[in-house]
Every structure is written in structure tokens, then in C-alpha cells.
Tab-separated table of C-alpha atoms and ligand atoms in Angstrom:
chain	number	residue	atom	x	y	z
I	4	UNK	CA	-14.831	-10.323	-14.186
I	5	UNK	CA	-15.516	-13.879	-12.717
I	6	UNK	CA	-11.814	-13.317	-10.697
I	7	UNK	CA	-12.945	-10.235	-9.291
I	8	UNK	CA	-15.724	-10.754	-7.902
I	9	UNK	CA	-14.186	-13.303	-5.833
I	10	UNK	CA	-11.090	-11.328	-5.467
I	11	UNK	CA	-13.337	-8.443	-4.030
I	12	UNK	CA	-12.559	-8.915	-0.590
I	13	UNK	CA	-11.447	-7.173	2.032
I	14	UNK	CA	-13.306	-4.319	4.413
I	15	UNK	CA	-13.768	-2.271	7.473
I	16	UNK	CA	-14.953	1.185	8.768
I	17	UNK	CA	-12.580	4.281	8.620
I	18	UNK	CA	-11.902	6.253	11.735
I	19	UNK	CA	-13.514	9.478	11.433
I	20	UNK	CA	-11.015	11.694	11.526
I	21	UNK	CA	-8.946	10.097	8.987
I	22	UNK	CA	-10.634	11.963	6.041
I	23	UNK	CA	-9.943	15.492	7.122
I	24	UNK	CA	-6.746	16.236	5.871
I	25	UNK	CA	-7.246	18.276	2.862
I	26	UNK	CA	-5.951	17.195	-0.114
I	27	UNK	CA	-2.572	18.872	-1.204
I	28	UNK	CA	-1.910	21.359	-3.990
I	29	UNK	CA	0.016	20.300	-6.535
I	30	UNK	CA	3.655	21.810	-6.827
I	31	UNK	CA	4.298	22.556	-3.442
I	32	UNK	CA	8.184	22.027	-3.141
I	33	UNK	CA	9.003	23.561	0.568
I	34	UNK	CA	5.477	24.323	1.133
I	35	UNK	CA	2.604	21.957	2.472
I	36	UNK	CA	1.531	20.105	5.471
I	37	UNK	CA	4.734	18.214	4.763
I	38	UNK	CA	7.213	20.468	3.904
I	39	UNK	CA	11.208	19.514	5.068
I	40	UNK	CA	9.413	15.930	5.908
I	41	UNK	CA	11.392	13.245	4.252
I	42	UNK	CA	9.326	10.267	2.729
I	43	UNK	CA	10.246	6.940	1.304
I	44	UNK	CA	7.642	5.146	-0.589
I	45	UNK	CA	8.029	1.029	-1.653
I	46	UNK	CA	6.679	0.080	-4.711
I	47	UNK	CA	5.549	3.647	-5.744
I	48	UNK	CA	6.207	2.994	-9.770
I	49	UNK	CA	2.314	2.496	-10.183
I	50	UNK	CA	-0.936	2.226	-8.423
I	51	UNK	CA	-0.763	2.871	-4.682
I	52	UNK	CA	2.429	3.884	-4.245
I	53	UNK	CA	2.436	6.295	-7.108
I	54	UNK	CA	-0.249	8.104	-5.802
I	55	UNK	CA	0.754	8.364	-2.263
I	56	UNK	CA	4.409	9.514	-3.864
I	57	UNK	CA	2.720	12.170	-5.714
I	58	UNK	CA	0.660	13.390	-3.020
I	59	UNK	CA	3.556	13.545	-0.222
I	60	UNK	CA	5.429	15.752	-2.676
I	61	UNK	CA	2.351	17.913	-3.784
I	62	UNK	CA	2.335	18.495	-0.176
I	63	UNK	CA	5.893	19.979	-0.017
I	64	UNK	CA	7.478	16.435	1.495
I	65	UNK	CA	10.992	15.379	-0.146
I	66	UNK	CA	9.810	11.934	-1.496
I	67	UNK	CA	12.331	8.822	-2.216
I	68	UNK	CA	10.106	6.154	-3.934
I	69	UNK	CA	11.518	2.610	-5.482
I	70	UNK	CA	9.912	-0.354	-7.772
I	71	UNK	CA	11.573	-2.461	-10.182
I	72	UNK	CA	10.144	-1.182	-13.350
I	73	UNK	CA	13.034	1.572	-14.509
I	74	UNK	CA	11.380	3.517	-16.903
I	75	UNK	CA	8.071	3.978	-15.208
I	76	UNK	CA	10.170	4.891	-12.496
I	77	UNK	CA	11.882	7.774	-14.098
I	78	UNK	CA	8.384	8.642	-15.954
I	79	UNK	CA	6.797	9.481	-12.362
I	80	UNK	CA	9.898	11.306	-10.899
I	81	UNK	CA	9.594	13.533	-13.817
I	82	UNK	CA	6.225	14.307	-14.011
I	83	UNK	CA	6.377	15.377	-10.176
I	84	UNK	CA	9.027	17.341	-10.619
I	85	UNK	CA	7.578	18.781	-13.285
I	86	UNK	CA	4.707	19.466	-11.185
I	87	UNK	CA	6.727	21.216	-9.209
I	88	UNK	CA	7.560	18.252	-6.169
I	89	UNK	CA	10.506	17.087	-5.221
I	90	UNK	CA	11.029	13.449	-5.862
I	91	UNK	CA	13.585	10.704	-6.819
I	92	UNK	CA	13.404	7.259	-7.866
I	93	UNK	CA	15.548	4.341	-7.036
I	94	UNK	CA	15.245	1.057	-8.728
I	95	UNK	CA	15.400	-1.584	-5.710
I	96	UNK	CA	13.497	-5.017	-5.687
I	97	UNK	CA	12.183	-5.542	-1.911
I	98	UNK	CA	12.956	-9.208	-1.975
I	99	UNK	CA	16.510	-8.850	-2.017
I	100	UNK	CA	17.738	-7.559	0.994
I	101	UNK	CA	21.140	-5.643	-0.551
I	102	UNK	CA	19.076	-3.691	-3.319
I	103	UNK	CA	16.356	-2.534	0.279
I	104	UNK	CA	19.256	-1.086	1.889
I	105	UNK	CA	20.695	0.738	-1.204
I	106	UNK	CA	17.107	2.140	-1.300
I	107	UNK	CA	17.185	3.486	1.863
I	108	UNK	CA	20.628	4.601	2.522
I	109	UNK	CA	20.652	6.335	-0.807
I	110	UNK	CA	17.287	7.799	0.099
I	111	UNK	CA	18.623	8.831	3.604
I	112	UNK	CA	21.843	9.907	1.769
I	113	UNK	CA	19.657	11.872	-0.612
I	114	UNK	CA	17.589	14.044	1.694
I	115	UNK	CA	19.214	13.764	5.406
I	116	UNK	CA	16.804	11.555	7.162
I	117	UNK	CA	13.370	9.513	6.944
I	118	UNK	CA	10.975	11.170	8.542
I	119	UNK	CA	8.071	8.875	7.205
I	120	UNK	CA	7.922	5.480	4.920
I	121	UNK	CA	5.325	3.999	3.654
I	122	UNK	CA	6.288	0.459	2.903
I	123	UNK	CA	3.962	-0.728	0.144
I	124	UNK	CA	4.999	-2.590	-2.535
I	125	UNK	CA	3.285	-5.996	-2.835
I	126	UNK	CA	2.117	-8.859	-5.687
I	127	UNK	CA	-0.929	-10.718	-5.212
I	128	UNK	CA	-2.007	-14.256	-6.444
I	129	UNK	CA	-5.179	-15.489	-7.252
I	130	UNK	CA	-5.287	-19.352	-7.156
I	131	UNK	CA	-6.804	-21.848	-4.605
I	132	UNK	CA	-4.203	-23.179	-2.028
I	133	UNK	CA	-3.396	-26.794	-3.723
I	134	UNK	CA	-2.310	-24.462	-7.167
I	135	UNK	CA	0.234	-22.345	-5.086
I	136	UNK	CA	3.236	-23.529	-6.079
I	137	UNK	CA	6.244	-23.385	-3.466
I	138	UNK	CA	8.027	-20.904	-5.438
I	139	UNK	CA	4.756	-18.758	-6.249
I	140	UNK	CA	4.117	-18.844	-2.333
I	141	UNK	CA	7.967	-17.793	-1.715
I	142	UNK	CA	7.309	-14.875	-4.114
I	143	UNK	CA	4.310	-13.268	-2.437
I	144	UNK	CA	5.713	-13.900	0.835
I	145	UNK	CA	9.041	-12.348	0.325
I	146	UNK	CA	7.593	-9.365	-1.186
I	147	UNK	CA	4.640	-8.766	0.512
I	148	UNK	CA	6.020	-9.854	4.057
I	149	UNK	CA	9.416	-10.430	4.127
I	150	UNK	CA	10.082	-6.583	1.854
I	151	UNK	CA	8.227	-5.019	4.390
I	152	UNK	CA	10.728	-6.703	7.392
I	153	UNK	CA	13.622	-5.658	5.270
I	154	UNK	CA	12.546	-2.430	5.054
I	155	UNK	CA	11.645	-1.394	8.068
I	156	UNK	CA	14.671	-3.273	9.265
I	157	UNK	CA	16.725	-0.583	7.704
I	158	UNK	CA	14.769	2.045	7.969
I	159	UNK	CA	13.996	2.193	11.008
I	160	UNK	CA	18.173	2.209	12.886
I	161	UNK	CA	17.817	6.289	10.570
I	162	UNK	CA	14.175	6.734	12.416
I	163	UNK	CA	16.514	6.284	16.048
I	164	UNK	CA	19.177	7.920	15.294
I	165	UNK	CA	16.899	10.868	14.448
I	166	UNK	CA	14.811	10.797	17.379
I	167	UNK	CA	11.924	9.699	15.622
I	168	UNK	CA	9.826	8.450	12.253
I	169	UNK	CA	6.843	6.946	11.410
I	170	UNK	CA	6.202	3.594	9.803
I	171	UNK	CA	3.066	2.873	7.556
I	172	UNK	CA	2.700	-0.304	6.471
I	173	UNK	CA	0.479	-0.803	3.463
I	174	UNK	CA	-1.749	-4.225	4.389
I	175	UNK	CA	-4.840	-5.009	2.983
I	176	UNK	CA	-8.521	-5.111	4.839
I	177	UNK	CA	-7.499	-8.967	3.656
I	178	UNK	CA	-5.890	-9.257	7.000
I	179	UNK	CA	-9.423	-9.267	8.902
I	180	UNK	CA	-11.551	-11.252	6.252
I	181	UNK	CA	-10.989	-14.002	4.495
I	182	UNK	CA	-11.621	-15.043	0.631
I	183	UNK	CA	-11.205	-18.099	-1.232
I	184	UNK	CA	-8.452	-17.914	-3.662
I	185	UNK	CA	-6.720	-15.254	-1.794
I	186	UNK	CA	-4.889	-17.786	1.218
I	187	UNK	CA	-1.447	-17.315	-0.117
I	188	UNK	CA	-2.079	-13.265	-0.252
I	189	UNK	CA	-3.964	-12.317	2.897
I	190	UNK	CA	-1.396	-14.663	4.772
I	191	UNK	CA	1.040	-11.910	3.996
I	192	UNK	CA	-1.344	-9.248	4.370
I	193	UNK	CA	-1.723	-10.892	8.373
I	194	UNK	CA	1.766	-11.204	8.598
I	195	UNK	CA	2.813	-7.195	8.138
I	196	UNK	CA	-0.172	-6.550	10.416
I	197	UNK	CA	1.339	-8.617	13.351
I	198	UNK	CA	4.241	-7.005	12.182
I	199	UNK	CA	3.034	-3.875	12.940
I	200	UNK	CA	1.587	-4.331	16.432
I	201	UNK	CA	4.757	-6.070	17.585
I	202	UNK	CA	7.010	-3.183	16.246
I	203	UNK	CA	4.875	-0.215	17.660
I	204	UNK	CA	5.785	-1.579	21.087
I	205	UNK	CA	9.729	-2.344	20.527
I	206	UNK	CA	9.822	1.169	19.355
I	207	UNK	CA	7.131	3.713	20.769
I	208	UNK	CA	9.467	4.953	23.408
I	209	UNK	CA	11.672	5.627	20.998
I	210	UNK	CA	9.501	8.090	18.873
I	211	UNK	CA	9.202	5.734	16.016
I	212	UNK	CA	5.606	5.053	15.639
I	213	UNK	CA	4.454	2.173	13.574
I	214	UNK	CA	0.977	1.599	11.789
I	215	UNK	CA	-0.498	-0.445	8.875
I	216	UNK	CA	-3.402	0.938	6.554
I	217	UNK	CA	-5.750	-1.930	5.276
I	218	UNK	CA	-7.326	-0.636	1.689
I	219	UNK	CA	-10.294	-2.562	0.298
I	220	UNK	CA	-10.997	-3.046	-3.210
I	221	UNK	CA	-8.684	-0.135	-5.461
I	222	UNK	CA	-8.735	0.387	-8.815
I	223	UNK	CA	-4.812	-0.260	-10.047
I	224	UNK	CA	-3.149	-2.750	-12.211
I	225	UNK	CA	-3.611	-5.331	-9.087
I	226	UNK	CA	-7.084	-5.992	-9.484
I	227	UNK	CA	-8.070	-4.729	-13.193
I	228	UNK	CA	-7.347	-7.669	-15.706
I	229	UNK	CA	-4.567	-6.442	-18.249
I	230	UNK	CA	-6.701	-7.801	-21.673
I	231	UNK	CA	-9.897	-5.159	-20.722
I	232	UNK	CA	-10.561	-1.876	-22.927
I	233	UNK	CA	-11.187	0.944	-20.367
I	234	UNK	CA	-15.273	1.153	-21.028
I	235	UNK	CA	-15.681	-2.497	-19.687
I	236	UNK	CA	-13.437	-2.027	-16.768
I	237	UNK	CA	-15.522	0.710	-15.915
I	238	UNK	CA	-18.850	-1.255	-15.886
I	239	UNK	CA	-16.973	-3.746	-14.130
I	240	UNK	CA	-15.430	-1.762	-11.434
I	241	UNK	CA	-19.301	0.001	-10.992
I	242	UNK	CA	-20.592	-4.071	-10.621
I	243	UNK	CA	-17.607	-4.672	-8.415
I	244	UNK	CA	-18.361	-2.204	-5.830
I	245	UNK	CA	-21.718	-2.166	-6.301
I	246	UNK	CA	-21.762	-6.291	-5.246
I	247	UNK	CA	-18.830	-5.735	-2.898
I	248	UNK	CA	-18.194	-2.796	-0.880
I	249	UNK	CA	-21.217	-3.163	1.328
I	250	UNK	CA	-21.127	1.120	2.452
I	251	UNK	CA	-19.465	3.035	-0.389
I	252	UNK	CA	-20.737	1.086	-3.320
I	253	UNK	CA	-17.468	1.926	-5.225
I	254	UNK	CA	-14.161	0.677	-5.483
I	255	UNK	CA	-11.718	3.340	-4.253
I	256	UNK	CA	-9.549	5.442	-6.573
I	257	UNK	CA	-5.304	4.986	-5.684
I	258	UNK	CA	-5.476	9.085	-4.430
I	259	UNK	CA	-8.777	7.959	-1.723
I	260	UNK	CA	-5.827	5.907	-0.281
I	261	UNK	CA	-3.098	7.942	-0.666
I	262	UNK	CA	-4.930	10.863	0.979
I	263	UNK	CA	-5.779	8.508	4.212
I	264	UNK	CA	-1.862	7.541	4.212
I	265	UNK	CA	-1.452	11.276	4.635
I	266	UNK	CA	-4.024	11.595	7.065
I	267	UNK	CA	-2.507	8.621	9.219
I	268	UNK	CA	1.094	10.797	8.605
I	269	UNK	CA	-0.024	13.955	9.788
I	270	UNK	CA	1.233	15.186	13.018
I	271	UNK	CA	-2.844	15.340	14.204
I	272	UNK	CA	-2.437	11.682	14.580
I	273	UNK	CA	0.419	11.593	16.448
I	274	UNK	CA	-0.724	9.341	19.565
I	275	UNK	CA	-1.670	6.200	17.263
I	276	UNK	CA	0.313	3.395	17.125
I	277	UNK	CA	0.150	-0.054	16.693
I	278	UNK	CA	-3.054	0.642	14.813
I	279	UNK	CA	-4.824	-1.235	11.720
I	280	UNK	CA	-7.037	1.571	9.440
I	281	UNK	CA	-9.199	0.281	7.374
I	282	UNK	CA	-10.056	2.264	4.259
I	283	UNK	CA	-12.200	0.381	2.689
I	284	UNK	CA	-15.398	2.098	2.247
I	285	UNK	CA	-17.333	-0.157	4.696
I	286	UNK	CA	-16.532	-3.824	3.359
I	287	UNK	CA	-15.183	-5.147	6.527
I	288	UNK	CA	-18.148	-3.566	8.563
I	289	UNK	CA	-20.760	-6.010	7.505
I	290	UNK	CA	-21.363	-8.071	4.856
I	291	UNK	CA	-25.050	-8.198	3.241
I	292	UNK	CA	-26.995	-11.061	4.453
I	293	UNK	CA	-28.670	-12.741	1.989
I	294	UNK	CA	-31.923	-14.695	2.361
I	295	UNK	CA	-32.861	-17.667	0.159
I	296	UNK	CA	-35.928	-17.930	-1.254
I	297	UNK	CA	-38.786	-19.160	1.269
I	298	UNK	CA	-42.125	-21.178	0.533
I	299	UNK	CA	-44.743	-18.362	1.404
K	10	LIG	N1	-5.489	-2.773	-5.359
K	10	LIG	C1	-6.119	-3.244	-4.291
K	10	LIG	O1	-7.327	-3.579	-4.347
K	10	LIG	C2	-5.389	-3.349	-2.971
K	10	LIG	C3	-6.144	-3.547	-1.803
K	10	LIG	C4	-5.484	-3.638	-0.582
K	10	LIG	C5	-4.100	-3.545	-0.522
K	10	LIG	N2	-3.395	-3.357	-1.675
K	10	LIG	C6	-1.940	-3.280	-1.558
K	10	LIG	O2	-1.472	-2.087	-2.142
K	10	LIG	C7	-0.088	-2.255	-2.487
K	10	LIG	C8	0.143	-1.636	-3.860
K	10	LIG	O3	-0.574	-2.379	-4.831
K	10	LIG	P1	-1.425	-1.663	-5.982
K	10	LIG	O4	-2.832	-2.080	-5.819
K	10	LIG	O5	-1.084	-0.239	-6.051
K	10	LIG	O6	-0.906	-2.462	-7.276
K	10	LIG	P2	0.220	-2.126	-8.356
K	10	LIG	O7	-0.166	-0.975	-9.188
K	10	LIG	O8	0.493	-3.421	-9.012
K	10	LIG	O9	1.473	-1.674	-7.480
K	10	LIG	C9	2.363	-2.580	-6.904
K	10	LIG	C10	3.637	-1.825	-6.640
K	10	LIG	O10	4.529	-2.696	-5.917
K	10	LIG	C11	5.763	-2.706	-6.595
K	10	LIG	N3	6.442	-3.987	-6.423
K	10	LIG	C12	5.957	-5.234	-6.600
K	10	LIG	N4	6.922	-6.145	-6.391
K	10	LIG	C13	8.039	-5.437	-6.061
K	10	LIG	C14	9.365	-5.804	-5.752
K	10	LIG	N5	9.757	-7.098	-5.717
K	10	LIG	N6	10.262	-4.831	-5.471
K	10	LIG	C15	9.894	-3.520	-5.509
K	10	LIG	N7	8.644	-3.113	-5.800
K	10	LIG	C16	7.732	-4.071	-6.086
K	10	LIG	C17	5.435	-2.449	-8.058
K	10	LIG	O11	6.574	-1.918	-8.714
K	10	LIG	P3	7.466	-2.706	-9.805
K	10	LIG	O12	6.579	-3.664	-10.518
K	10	LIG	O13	7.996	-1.578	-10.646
K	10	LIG	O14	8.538	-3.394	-9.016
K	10	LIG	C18	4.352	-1.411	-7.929
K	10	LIG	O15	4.915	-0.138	-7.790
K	10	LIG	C19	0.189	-3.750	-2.416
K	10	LIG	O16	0.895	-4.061	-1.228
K	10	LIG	C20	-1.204	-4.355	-2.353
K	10	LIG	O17	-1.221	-5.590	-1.696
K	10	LIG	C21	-3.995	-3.253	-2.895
């Protein structure tokens, strides 16, 4: 638990609105606040991703999702088919730049056009600066920065030709706080969010609008140590966001974030770009000031 308490970072306030979409019913191929929308998910093989993959096709989108991890892969594209969505996995790894574009041109190939991608996959590290290796460094960086870049960089050329798309880039509320043991990670986490801001203005008279989502702490394989029995990660998790998430008290399930990325998709939204959404359940908004013990 030591780890996570320093690893529980991150924060901010949601906008208000962002909660109102209703969450979607499962099985809804063609029907759905996203029916005939084409989606394209990054790193959608657990966690996150998975969620926000499910939802988008319980919500009648046509979702394309990727990861490198084969059979969990095929394990999630069945069970949302089964549920009745329509979804299909690609294996791609987002640091390599020719297995990104077979993603997305097979995706594009696969249902017409991309109407909206979250790009989300990401690694973390936990290690003070001087332990980063070079190569660990080049790792998070080309995954968590330089995947996004090659993924929009494709992506996007389909989003102009089509008149339009929307971007969402999945950051971290690590890109407005910082945490010891976390440099190497929120560096990337910074990086897409500059990312963002610059691209929403290359492209916004285009149609394609660009935005990053910055989740706080979220219960997936990311943060939850792999040696824990599930009873213990739950007292954990409660301590965790009890000590760390300064409004909600709780760390936030993978669907509390997939339903904000389909909040930030829906057509409601349609004037924001260039935007940073926290969903963090408050841990950006203040942090707890502590007082130390005075002679009375
Ligand atoms: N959990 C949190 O507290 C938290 C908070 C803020 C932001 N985030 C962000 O949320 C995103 C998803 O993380 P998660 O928490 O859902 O953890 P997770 O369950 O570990 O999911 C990470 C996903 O990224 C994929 N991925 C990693 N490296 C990849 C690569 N080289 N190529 C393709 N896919 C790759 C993984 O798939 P494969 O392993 O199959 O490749 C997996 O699907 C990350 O960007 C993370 O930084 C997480």
C-alpha cells in the first residue's frame, strides 16, 4: 500500500455538465446516443479502455479497440458482441509507428470512418528520477506520449477527409499536480496535454475537435499491486481515497471514466475544444491542509 499512497496523485473539479449523459444500455447495436458513430479506442484490452470500449458499443457506436495482449483482446470483443455491441479488436503496440497505422486503417477499413478516438493506452512507472533508467524513460514516453502523436497522426488525415472527428486524449489529473516518484509519468501525462491544446487550434476549423480527459486515482491493474487478494485491495482502495481524493473520498471505478469520455463525446459538447476535464472526484481542487501539532 506504501506505493499507493504516494502514487495517489492527481485531481481537479469536473465540469458540471459532464455527468449527465445517462449511462447506456447494454446491447444496443444501431441504437444509442451513438449509433452509426465509429470509435477507436487505444489500449482498450483492460482497465480504462475496456470500459470506455464497452460503453461506446452498449451505446450503439461501432467500436475498433487495440492493446497488445491477444487473448484478452479477443476475450472483450466477444463478450460485447455477445452483449449484443458491435466491436473488433486489433492487436497493435502504440510505440511502433507501422503496427498504429494498421490499427487505424484497418479500423477505418472496418467501419467507413472515425468518427471519435479515444487515444488511451499508457504504462506508468513508479521510481524516483535518479532510478529511471534511459530505456525505462524511452518506454513511458513512447507509449504514453509519443502513441498518442502516432495516433492521432493517423487518425486524424480520416477525421479531414470526413469533414470532421473528435479526439480524446486520455491524460491524467498528473498533468496539473505533481508527485514524487511519478516525474517520468506525469511528464508524459503534460506532454499529451500540450498536445492537445496545440492540436485543437491546427484543426478546429476543420471540424476535428481535440480534448484530453485527466482521471484521478482508478481502480485498474495500473494502480492495484498484482500480489493482493481482492478483500485487501478493497480496504486499501477505501484508505486510498479516503487519504487522497480530497471531495469524493473514493477512488473511481474504470465505467465513472468511461461514462465522462462519453459525456465529453456527445454532440451536447460540441463547442469544447482544446479543453483539459478533470474527473477526478475533487483531488486537484484542494488538497487538505494539515496543521502540526501546536503548544497550547
Ligand atoms: N488508473 C489510474 O489511476 C489512471 C489515472 C489517470 C490516468 N490513467 C490513464 O488511463 C490509461 C489506461 O490505464 P488503466 O488505468 O486503464 O490501466 P491498464 O488496465 O493497465 O490499461 C492500460 C491499457 O493500455 C494498453 N497499453 C499499454 N501499453 C501499450 C502499448 N505499447 N501498445 C498498445 N496498448 C498498450 C494496455 O494493453 P496491452 O497491455 O494489452 O497492450 C491496456 O489496455 C493510461 O493512459 C493511464 O495513464 C490511469
Amino acid at each position: 500500500m506504501g506505493d499507493h499512497s504516494r502514487r495517489a496523485v492527481l485531481g481537479g473539479a469536473l465540469g458540471a455538465g459532464l455527468v449527465a449523459v445517462a449511462a447506456p444500455a447494454a446491447g444496443a447495436r444501431g441504437r444509442g446516443a451513438f449509433a452509426g458513430k465509429a470509435v477507436q479506442v487505444t489500449g482498450g484490452t483492460s482497465g480504462i479502455g475496456e470500459a470506455t470500449a464497452r460503453a461506446f458499443a452498449a451505446a450503439g457506436a461501432r467500436v475498433a479497440f487495440c492493446g497488445r495482449r491477444t487473448a484478452l483482446g479477443r476475450d472483450v470483443e466477444r463478450s460485447i458482441r455477445a452483449a449484443g455491441g458491435d466491436a473488433t479488436y486489433f492487436e497493435a503496440d502504440v510505440r511502433d509507428p507501422a503496427s498504429v497505422q494498421r490499427f487505424v486503417d484497418g479500423a477505418v477499413r472496418r467501419y467507413g470512418r472515425v468518427d471519435i478516438a479515444f487515444n488511451n493506452a499508457g504504462v506508468q512507472i513508479t521510481a524516483r528520477l535518479h532510478e529511471v533508467t534511459p530505456e525505462q524513460w524511452d518506454d513511458v514516453v513512447n507509449t504514453n506520449a509519443r502513441g498518442v502523436f502516432l495516433a492521432m497522426r493517423h487518425q486524424i488525415p480520416h477525421m479531414l477527409a470526413a469533414g470532421g472527428g473528435h479526439v480524446i486524449v486520455n491524460s491524467s489529473v498528473g498533468a496539473v499536480v505533481g508527485r514524487p516518484n511519478l516525474s517520468t509519468y506525469q511528464a508524459t501525462k503534460q506532454a499529451v496535454r500540450a498536445l492537445v491544446q496545440s492540436a485543437a487550434l491546427e484543426y478546429g476549423a476543420e471540424g476535428v475537435r481535440v480534448n484530453a480527459i485527466l482521471p484521478g486515482i482508478t481502480d485498474t491493474a495500473m494502480i492495484r499491486p498484482a500480489n493482493l487478494d481482492d478483500a485487501t485491495w478493497e480496504r486499501a482502495k477505501a484508505a486510498l481515497g479516503q487519504l487522497n481524493v480530497d471531495g469524493l473520498k473514493r477512488v473511481a471505478t474504470p465505467t465513472d471514466i468511461a461514462r465522462a469520455v462519453l459525456a465529453l463525446a456527445s454532440d451536447e459538447l460540441g463547442y469544447l475544444t482544446g479543453a483539459a476535464i478533470p474527473v477526478d472526484g475533487g483531488i486537484a481542487a484542494g488538497r487538505r491542509m494539515l496543521l502540526p501539532e501546536l503548544p497550547s
